[in-house]
mmCIF file of N, CA and C in Angstrom:
data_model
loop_
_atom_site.group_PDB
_atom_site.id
_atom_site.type_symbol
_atom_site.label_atom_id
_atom_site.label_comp_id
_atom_site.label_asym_id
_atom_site.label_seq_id
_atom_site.Cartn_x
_atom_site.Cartn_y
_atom_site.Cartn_z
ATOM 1 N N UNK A 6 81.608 15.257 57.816
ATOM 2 C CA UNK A 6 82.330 14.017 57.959
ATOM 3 C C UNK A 6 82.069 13.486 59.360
ATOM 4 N N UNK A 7 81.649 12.168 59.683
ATOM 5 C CA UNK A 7 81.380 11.606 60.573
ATOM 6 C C UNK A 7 82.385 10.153 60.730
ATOM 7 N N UNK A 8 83.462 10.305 62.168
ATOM 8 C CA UNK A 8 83.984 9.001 62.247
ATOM 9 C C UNK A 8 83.699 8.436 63.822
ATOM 10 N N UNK A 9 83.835 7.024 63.517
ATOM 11 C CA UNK A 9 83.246 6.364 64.585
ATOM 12 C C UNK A 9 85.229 5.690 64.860
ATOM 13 N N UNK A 10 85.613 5.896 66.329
ATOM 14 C CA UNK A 10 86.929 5.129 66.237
ATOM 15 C C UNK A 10 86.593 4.445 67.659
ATOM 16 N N UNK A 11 87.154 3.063 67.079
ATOM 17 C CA UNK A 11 86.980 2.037 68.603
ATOM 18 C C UNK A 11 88.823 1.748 68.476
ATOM 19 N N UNK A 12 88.699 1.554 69.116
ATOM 20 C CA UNK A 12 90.218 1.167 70.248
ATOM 21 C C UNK A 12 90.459 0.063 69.947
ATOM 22 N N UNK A 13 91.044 -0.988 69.375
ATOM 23 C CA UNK A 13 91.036 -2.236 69.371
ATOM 24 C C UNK A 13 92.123 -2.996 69.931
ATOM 25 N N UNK A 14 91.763 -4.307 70.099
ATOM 26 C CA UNK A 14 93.492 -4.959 69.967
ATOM 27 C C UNK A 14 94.123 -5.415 68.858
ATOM 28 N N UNK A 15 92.869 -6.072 68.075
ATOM 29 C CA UNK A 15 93.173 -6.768 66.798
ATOM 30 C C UNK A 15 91.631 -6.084 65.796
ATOM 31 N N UNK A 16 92.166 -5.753 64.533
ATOM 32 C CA UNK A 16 91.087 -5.841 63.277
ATOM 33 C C UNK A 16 91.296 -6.064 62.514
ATOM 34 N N UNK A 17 90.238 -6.831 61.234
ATOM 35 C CA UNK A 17 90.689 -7.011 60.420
ATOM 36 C C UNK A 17 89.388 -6.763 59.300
ATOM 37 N N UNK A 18 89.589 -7.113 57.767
ATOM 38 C CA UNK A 18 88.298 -6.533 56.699
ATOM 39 C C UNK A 18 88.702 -7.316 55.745
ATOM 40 N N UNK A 19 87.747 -8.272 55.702
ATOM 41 C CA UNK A 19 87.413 -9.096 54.103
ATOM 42 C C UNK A 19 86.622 -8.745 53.362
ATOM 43 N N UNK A 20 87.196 -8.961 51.860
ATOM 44 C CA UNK A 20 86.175 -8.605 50.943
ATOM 45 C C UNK A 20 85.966 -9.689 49.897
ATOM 46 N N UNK A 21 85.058 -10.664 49.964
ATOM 47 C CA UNK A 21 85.067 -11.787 48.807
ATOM 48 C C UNK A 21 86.382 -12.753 49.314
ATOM 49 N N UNK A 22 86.477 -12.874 50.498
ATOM 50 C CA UNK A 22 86.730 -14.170 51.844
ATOM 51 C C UNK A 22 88.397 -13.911 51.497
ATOM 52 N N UNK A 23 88.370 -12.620 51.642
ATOM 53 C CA UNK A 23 90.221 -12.477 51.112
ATOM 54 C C UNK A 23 90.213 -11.333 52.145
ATOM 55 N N UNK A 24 91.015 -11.118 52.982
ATOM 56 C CA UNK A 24 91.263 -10.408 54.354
ATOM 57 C C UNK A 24 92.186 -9.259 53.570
ATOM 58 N N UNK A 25 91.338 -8.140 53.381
ATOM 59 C CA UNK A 25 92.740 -6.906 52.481
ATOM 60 C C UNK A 25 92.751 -5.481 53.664
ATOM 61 N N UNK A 26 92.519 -5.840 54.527
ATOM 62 C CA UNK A 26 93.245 -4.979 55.838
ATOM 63 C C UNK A 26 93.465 -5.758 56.954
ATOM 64 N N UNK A 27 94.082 -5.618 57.840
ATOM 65 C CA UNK A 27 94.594 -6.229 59.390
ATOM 66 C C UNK A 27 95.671 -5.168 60.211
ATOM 67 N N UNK A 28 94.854 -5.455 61.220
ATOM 68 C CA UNK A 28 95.881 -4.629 62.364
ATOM 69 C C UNK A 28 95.966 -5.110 63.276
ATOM 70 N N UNK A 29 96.907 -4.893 64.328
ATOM 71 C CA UNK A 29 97.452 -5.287 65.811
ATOM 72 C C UNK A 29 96.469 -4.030 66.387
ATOM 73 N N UNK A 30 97.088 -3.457 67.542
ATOM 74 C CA UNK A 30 96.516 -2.721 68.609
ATOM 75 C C UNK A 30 96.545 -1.433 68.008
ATOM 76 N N UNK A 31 95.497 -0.718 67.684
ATOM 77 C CA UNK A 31 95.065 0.792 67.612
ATOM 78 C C UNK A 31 93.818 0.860 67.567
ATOM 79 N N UNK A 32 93.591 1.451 65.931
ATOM 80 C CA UNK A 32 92.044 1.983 65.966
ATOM 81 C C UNK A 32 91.497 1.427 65.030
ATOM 82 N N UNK A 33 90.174 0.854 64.554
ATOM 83 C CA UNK A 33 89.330 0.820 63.810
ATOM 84 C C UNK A 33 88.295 1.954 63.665
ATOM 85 N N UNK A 34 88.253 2.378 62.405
ATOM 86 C CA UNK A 34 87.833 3.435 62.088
ATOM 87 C C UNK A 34 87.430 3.476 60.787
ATOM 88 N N UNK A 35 85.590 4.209 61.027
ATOM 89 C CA UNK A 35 84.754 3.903 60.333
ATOM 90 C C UNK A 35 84.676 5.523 59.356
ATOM 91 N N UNK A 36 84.506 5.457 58.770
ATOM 92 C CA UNK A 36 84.250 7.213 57.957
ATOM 93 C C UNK A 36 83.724 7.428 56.967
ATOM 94 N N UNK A 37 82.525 7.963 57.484
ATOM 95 C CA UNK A 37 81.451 8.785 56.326
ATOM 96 C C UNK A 37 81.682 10.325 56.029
ATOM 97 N N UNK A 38 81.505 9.862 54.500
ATOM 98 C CA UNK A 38 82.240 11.529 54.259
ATOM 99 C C UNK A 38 80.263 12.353 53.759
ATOM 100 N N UNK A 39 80.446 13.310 54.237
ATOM 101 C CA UNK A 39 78.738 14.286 53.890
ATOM 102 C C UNK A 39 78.626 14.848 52.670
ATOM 103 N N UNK A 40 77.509 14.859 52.136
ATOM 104 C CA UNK A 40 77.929 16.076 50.751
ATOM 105 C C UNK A 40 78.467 16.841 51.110
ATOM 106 N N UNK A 41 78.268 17.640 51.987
ATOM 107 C CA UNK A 41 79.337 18.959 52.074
ATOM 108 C C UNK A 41 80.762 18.888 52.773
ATOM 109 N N UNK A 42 81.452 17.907 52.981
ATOM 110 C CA UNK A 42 82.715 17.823 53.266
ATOM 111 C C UNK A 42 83.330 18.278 52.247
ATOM 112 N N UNK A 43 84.593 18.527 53.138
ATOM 113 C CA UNK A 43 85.707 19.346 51.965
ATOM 114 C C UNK A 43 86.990 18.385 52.703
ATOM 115 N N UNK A 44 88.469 18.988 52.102
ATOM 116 C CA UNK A 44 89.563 18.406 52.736
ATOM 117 C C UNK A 44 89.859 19.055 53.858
ATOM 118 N N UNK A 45 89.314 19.947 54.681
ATOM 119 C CA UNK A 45 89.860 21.029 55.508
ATOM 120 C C UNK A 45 88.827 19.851 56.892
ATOM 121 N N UNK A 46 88.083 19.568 56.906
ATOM 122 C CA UNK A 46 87.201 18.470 56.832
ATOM 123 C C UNK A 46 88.360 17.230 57.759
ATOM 124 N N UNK A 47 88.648 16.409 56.903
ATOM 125 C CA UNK A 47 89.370 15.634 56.419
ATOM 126 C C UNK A 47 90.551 15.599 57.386
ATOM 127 N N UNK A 48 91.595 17.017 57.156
ATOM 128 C CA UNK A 48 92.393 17.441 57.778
ATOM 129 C C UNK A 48 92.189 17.598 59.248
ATOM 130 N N UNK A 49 91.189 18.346 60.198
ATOM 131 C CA UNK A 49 91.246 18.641 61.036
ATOM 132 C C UNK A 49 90.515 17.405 61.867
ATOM 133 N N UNK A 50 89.846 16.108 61.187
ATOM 134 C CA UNK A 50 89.653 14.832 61.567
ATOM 135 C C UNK A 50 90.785 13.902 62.062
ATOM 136 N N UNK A 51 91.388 14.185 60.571
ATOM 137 C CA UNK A 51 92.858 13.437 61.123
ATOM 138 C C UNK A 51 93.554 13.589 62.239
ATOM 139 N N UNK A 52 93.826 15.094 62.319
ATOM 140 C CA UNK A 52 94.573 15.460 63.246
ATOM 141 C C UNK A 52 93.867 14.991 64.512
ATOM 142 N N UNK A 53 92.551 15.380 64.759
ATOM 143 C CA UNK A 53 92.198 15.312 66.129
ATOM 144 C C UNK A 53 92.633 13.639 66.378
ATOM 145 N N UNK A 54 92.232 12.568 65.451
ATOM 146 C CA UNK A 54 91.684 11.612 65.802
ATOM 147 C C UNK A 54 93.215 10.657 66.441
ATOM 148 N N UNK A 55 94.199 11.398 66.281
ATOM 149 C CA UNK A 55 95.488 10.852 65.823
ATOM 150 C C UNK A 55 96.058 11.267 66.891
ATOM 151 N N UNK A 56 95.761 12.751 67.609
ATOM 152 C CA UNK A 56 95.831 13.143 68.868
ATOM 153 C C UNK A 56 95.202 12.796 70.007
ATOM 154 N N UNK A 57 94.385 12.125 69.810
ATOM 155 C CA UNK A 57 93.459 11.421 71.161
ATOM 156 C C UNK A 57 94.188 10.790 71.735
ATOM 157 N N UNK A 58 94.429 11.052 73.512
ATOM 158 C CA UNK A 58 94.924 9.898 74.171
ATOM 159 C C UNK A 58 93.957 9.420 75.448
ATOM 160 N N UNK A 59 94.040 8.239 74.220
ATOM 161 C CA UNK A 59 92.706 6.935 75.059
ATOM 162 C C UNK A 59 93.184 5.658 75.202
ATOM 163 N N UNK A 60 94.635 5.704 75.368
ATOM 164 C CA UNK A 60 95.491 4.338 75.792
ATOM 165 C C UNK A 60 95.800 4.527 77.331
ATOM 166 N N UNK A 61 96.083 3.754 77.699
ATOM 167 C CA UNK A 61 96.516 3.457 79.255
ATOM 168 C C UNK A 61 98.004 3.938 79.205
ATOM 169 N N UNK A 62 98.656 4.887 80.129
ATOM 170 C CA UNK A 62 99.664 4.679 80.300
ATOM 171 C C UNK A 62 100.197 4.179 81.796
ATOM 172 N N UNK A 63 101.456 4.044 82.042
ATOM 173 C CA UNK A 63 101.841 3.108 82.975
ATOM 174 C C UNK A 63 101.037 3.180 84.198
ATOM 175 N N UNK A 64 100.219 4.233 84.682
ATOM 176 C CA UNK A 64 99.471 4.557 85.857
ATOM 177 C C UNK A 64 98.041 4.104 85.839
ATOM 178 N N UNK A 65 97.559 3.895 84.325
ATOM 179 C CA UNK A 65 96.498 3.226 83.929
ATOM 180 C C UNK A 65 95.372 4.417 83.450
ATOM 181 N N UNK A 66 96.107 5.513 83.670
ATOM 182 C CA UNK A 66 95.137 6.808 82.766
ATOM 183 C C UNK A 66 95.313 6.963 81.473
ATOM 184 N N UNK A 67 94.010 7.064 80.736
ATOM 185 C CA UNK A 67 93.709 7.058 79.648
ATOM 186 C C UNK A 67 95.070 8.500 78.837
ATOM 187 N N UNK A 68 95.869 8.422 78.875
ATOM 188 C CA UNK A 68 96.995 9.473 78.706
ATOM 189 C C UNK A 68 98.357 9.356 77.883
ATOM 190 N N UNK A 69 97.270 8.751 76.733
ATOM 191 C CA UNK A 69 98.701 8.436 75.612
ATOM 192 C C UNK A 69 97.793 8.473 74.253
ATOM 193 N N UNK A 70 98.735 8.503 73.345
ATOM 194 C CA UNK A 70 97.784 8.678 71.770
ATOM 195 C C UNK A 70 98.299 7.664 71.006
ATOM 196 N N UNK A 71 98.221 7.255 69.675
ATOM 197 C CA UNK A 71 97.916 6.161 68.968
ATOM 198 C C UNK A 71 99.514 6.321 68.606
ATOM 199 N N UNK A 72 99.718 7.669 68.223
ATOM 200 C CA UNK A 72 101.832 7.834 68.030
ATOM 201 C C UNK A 72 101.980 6.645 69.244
ATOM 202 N N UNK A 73 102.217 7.883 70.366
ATOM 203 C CA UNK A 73 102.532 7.141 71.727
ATOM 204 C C UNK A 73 102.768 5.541 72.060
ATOM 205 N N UNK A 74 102.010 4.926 71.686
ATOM 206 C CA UNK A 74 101.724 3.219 71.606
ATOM 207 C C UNK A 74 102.110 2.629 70.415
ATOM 208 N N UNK A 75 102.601 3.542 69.291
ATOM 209 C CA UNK A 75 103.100 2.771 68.386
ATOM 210 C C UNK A 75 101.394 1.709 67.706
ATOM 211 N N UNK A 76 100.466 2.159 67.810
ATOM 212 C CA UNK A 76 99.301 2.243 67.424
ATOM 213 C C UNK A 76 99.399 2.279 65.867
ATOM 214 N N UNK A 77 98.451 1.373 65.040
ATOM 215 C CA UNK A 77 97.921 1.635 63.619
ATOM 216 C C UNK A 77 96.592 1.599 63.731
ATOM 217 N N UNK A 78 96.312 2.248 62.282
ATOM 218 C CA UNK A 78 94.861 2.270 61.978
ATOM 219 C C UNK A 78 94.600 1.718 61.196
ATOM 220 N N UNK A 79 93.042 1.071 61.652
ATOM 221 C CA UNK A 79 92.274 0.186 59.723
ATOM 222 C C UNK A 79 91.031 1.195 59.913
ATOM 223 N N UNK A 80 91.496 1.940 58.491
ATOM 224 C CA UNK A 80 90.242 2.810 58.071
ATOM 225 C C UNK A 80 89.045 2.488 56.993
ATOM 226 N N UNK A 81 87.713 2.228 57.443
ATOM 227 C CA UNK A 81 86.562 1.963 56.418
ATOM 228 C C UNK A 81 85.997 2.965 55.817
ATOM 229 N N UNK A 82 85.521 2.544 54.545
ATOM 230 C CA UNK A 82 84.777 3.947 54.342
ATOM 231 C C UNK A 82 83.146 3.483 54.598
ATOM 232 N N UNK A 83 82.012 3.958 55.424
ATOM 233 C CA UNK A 83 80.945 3.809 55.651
ATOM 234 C C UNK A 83 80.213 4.842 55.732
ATOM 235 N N UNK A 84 79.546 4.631 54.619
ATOM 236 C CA UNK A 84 78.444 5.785 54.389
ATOM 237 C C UNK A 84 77.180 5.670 55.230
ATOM 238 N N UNK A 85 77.151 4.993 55.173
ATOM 239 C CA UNK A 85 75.574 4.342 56.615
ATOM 240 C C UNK A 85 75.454 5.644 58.182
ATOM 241 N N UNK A 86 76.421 5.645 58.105
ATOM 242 C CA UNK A 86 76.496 6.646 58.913
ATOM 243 C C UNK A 86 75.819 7.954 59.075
ATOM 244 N N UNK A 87 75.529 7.981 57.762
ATOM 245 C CA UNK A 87 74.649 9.522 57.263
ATOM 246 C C UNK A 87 73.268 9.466 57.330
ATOM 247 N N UNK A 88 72.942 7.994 57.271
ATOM 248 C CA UNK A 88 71.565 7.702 57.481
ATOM 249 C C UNK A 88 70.943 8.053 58.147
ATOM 250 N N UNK A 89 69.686 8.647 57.734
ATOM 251 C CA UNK A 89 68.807 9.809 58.529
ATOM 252 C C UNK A 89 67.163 8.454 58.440
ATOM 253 N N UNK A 90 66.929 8.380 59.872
ATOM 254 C CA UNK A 90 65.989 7.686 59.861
ATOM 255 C C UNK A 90 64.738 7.974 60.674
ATOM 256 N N UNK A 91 64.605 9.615 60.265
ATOM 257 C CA UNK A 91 63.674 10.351 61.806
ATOM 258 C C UNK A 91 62.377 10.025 60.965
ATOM 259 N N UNK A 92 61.853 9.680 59.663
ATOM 260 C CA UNK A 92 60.774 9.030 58.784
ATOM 261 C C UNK A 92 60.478 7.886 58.511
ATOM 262 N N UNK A 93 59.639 7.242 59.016
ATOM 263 C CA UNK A 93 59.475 5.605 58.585
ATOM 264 C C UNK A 93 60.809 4.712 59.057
ATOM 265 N N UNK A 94 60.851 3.367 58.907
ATOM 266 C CA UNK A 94 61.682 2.833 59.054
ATOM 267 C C UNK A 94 62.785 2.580 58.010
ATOM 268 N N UNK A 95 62.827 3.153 56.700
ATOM 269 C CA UNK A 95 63.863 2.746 55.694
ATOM 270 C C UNK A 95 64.532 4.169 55.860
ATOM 271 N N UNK A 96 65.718 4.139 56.010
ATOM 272 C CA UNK A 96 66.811 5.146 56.157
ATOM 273 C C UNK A 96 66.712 5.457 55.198
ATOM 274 N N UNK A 97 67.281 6.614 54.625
ATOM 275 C CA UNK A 97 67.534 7.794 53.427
ATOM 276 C C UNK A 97 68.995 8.114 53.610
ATOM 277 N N UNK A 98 70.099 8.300 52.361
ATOM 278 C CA UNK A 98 71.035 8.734 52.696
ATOM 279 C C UNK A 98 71.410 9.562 51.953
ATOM 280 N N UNK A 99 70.485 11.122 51.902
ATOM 281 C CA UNK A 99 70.644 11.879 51.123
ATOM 282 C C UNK A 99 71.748 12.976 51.729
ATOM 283 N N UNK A 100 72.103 12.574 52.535
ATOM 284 C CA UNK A 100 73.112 13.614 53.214
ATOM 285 C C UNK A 100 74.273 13.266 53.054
ATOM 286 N N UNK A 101 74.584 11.868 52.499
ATOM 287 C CA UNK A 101 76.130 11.383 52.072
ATOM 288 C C UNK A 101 76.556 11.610 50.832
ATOM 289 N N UNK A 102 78.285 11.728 51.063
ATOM 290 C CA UNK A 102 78.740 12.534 49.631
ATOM 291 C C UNK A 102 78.036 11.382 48.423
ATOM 292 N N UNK A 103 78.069 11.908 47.529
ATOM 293 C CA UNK A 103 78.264 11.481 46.226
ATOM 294 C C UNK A 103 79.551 10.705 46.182
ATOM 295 N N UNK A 104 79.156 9.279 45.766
ATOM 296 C CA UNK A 104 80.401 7.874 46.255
ATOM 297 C C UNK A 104 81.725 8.343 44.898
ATOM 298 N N UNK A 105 81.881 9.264 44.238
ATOM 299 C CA UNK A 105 83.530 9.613 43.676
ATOM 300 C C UNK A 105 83.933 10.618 44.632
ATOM 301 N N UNK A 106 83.367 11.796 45.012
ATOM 302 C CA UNK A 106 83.763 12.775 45.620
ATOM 303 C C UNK A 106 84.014 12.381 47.459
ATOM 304 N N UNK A 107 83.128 11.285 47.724
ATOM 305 C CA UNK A 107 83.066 10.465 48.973
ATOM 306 C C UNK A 107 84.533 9.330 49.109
ATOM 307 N N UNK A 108 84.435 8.905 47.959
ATOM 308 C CA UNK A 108 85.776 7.868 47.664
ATOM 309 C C UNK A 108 87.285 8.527 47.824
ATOM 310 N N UNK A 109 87.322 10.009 46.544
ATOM 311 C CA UNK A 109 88.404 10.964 46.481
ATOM 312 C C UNK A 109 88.812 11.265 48.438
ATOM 313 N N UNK A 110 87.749 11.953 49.247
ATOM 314 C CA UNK A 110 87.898 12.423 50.359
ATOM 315 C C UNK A 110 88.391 11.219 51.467
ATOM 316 N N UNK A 111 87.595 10.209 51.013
ATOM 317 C CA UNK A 111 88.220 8.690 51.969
ATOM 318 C C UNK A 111 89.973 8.656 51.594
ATOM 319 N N UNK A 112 90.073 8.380 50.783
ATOM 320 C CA UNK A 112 91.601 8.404 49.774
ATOM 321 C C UNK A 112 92.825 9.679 50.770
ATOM 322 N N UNK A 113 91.953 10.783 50.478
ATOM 323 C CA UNK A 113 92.669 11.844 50.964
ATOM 324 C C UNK A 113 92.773 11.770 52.493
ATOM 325 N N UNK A 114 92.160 11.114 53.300
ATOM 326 C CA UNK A 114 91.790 11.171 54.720
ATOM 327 C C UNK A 114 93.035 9.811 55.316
ATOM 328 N N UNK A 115 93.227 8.526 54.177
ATOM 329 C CA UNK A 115 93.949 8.040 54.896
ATOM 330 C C UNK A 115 95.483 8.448 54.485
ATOM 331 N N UNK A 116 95.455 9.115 53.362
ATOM 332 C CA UNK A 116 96.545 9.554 52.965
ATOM 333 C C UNK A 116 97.527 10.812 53.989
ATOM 334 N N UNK A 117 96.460 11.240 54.633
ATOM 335 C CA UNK A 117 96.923 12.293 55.935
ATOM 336 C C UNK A 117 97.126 11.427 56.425
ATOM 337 N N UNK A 118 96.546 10.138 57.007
ATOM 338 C CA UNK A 118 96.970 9.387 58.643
ATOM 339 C C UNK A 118 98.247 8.927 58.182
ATOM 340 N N UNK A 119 98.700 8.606 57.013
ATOM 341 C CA UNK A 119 99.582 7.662 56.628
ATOM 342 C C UNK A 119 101.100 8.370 56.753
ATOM 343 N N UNK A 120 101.209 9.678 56.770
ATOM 344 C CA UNK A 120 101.826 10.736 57.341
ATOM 345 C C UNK A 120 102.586 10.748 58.843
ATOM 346 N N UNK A 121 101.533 10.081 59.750
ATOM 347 C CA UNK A 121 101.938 10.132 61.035
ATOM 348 C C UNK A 121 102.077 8.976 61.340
ATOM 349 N N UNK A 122 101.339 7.609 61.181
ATOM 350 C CA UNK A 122 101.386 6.621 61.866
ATOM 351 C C UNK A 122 101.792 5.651 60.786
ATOM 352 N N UNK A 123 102.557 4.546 61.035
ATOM 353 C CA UNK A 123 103.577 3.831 60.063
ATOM 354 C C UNK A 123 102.321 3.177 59.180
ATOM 355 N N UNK A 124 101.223 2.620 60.345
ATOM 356 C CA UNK A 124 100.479 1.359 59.737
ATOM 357 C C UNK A 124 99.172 1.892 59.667
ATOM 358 N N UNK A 125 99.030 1.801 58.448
ATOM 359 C CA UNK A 125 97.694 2.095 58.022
ATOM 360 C C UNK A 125 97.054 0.951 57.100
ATOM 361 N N UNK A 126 95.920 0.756 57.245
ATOM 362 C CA UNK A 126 95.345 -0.427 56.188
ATOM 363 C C UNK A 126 93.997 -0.175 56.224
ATOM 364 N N UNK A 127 93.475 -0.462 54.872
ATOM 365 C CA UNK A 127 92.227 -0.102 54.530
ATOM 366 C C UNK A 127 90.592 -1.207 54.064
ATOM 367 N N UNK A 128 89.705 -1.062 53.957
ATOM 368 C CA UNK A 128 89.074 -2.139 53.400
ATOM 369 C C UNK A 128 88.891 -1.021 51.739
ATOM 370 N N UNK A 129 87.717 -1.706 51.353
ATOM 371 C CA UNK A 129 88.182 -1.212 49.811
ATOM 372 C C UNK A 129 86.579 -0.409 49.492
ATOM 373 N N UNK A 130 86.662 0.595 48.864
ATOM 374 C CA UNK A 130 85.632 1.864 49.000
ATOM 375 C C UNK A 130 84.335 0.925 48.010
ATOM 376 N N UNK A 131 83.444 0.875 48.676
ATOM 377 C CA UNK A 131 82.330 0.826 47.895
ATOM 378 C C UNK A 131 81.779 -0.725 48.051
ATOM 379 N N UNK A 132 83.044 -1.552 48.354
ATOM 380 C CA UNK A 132 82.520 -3.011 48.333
ATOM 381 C C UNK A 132 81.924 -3.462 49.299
ATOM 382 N N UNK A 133 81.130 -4.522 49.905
ATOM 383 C CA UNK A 133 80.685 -5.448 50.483
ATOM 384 C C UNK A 133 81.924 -5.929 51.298
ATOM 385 N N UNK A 134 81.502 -5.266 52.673
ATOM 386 C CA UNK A 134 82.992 -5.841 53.549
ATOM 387 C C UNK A 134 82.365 -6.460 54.552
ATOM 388 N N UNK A 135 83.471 -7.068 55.576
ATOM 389 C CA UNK A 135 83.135 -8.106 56.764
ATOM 390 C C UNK A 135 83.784 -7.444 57.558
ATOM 391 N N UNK A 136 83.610 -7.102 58.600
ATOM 392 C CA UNK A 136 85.124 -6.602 59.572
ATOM 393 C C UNK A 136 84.969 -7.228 60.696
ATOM 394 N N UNK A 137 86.326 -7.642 61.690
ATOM 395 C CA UNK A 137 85.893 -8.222 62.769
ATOM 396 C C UNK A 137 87.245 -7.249 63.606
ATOM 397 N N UNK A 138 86.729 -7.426 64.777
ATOM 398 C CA UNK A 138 87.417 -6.626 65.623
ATOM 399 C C UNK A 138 87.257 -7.147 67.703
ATOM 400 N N UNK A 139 88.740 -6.971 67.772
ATOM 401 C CA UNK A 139 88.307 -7.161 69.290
ATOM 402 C C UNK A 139 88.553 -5.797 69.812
ATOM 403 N N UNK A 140 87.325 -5.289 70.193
ATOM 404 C CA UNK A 140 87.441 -3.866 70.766
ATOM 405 C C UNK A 140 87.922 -4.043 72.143
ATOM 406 N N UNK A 141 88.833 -3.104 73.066
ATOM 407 C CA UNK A 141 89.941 -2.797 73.901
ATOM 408 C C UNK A 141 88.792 -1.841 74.966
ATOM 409 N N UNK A 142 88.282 -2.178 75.661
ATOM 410 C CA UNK A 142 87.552 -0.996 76.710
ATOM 411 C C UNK A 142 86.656 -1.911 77.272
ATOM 412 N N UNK A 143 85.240 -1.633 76.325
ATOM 413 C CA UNK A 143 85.405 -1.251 74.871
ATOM 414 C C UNK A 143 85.381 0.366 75.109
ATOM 415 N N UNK A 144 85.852 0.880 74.262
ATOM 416 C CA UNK A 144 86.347 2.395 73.881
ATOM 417 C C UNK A 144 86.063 2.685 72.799
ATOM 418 N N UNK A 145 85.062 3.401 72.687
ATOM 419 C CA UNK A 145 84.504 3.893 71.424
ATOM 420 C C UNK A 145 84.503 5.550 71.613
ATOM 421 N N UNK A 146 84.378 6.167 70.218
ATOM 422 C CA UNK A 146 84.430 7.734 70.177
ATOM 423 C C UNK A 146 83.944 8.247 69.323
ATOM 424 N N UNK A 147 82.824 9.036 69.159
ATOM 425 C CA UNK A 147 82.460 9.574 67.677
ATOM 426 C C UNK A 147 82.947 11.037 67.405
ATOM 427 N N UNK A 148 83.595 11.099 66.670
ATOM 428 C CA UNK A 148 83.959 12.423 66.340
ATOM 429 C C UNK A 148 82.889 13.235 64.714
ATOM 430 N N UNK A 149 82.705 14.433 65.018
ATOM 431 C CA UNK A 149 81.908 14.917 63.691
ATOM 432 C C UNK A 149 83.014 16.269 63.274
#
């Protein structure tokens, strides 16, 4: 499992010019699930990603977490991520789950965040999305 989380102030995800996620200030967050992910996977993603403190607190050190700030997340599911392009120029994405078992694990992944942080919102697995975002740093993080 591979996630990409930027810091934002504002995000949001259209699909067919209809906006079906939006957030204020947290994270945008991208997530490719691998063939070989499992939920244990999943689990120990969440947790880390949810524990990061990469907000400013009153001194201006990066020393607060997404709880902390009262922070939500908009989670994508992006398989692109797996794309292996060390051959020619057309990527291969034979290393990404299989899109039910990839979909099930997306499902299960925001279903953990949704646990800790009030606001969660999603774009929609498989479709043709738009996302726009004002990234906060910018602050980006890849976690595997």
């Amino acid at each position: 499992m591979k996630i990409v989380i930027q810091r934002v102030e504002h995000a949001s995800v259209t699909v067919d010019d209809e906006v079906c996620g939006s957030i204020g200030k947290g994270f945008l967050v991208l997530l490719g699930v691998g063939k070989d992910d499992t939920e244990k996977d999943c689990e120990r993603l969440a947790a880390k990603m949810i524990g990061l403190r990469i907000f400013a607190d009153e001194n201006g050190k990066t020393n607060l977490s997404l709880k902390d700030v009262g922070g939500s997340l908009l989670i994508i599911s992006q398989f692109t991520l797996y794309a292996d392009c060390r051959k020619g120029n057309r990527p291969n994405f034979l290393m990404a789950g299989a899109p039910d078992e990839a979909n099930r694990l997306y499902e299960y992944f925001t279903e953990l965040c949704k646990k800790d942080i009030p606001v969660v919102q999603t774009g929609i697995f498989g479709a043709d999305m738009k996302v726009e975002l004002l990234n906060d740093g910018p602050f980006t993080i890849i976690l595997e």
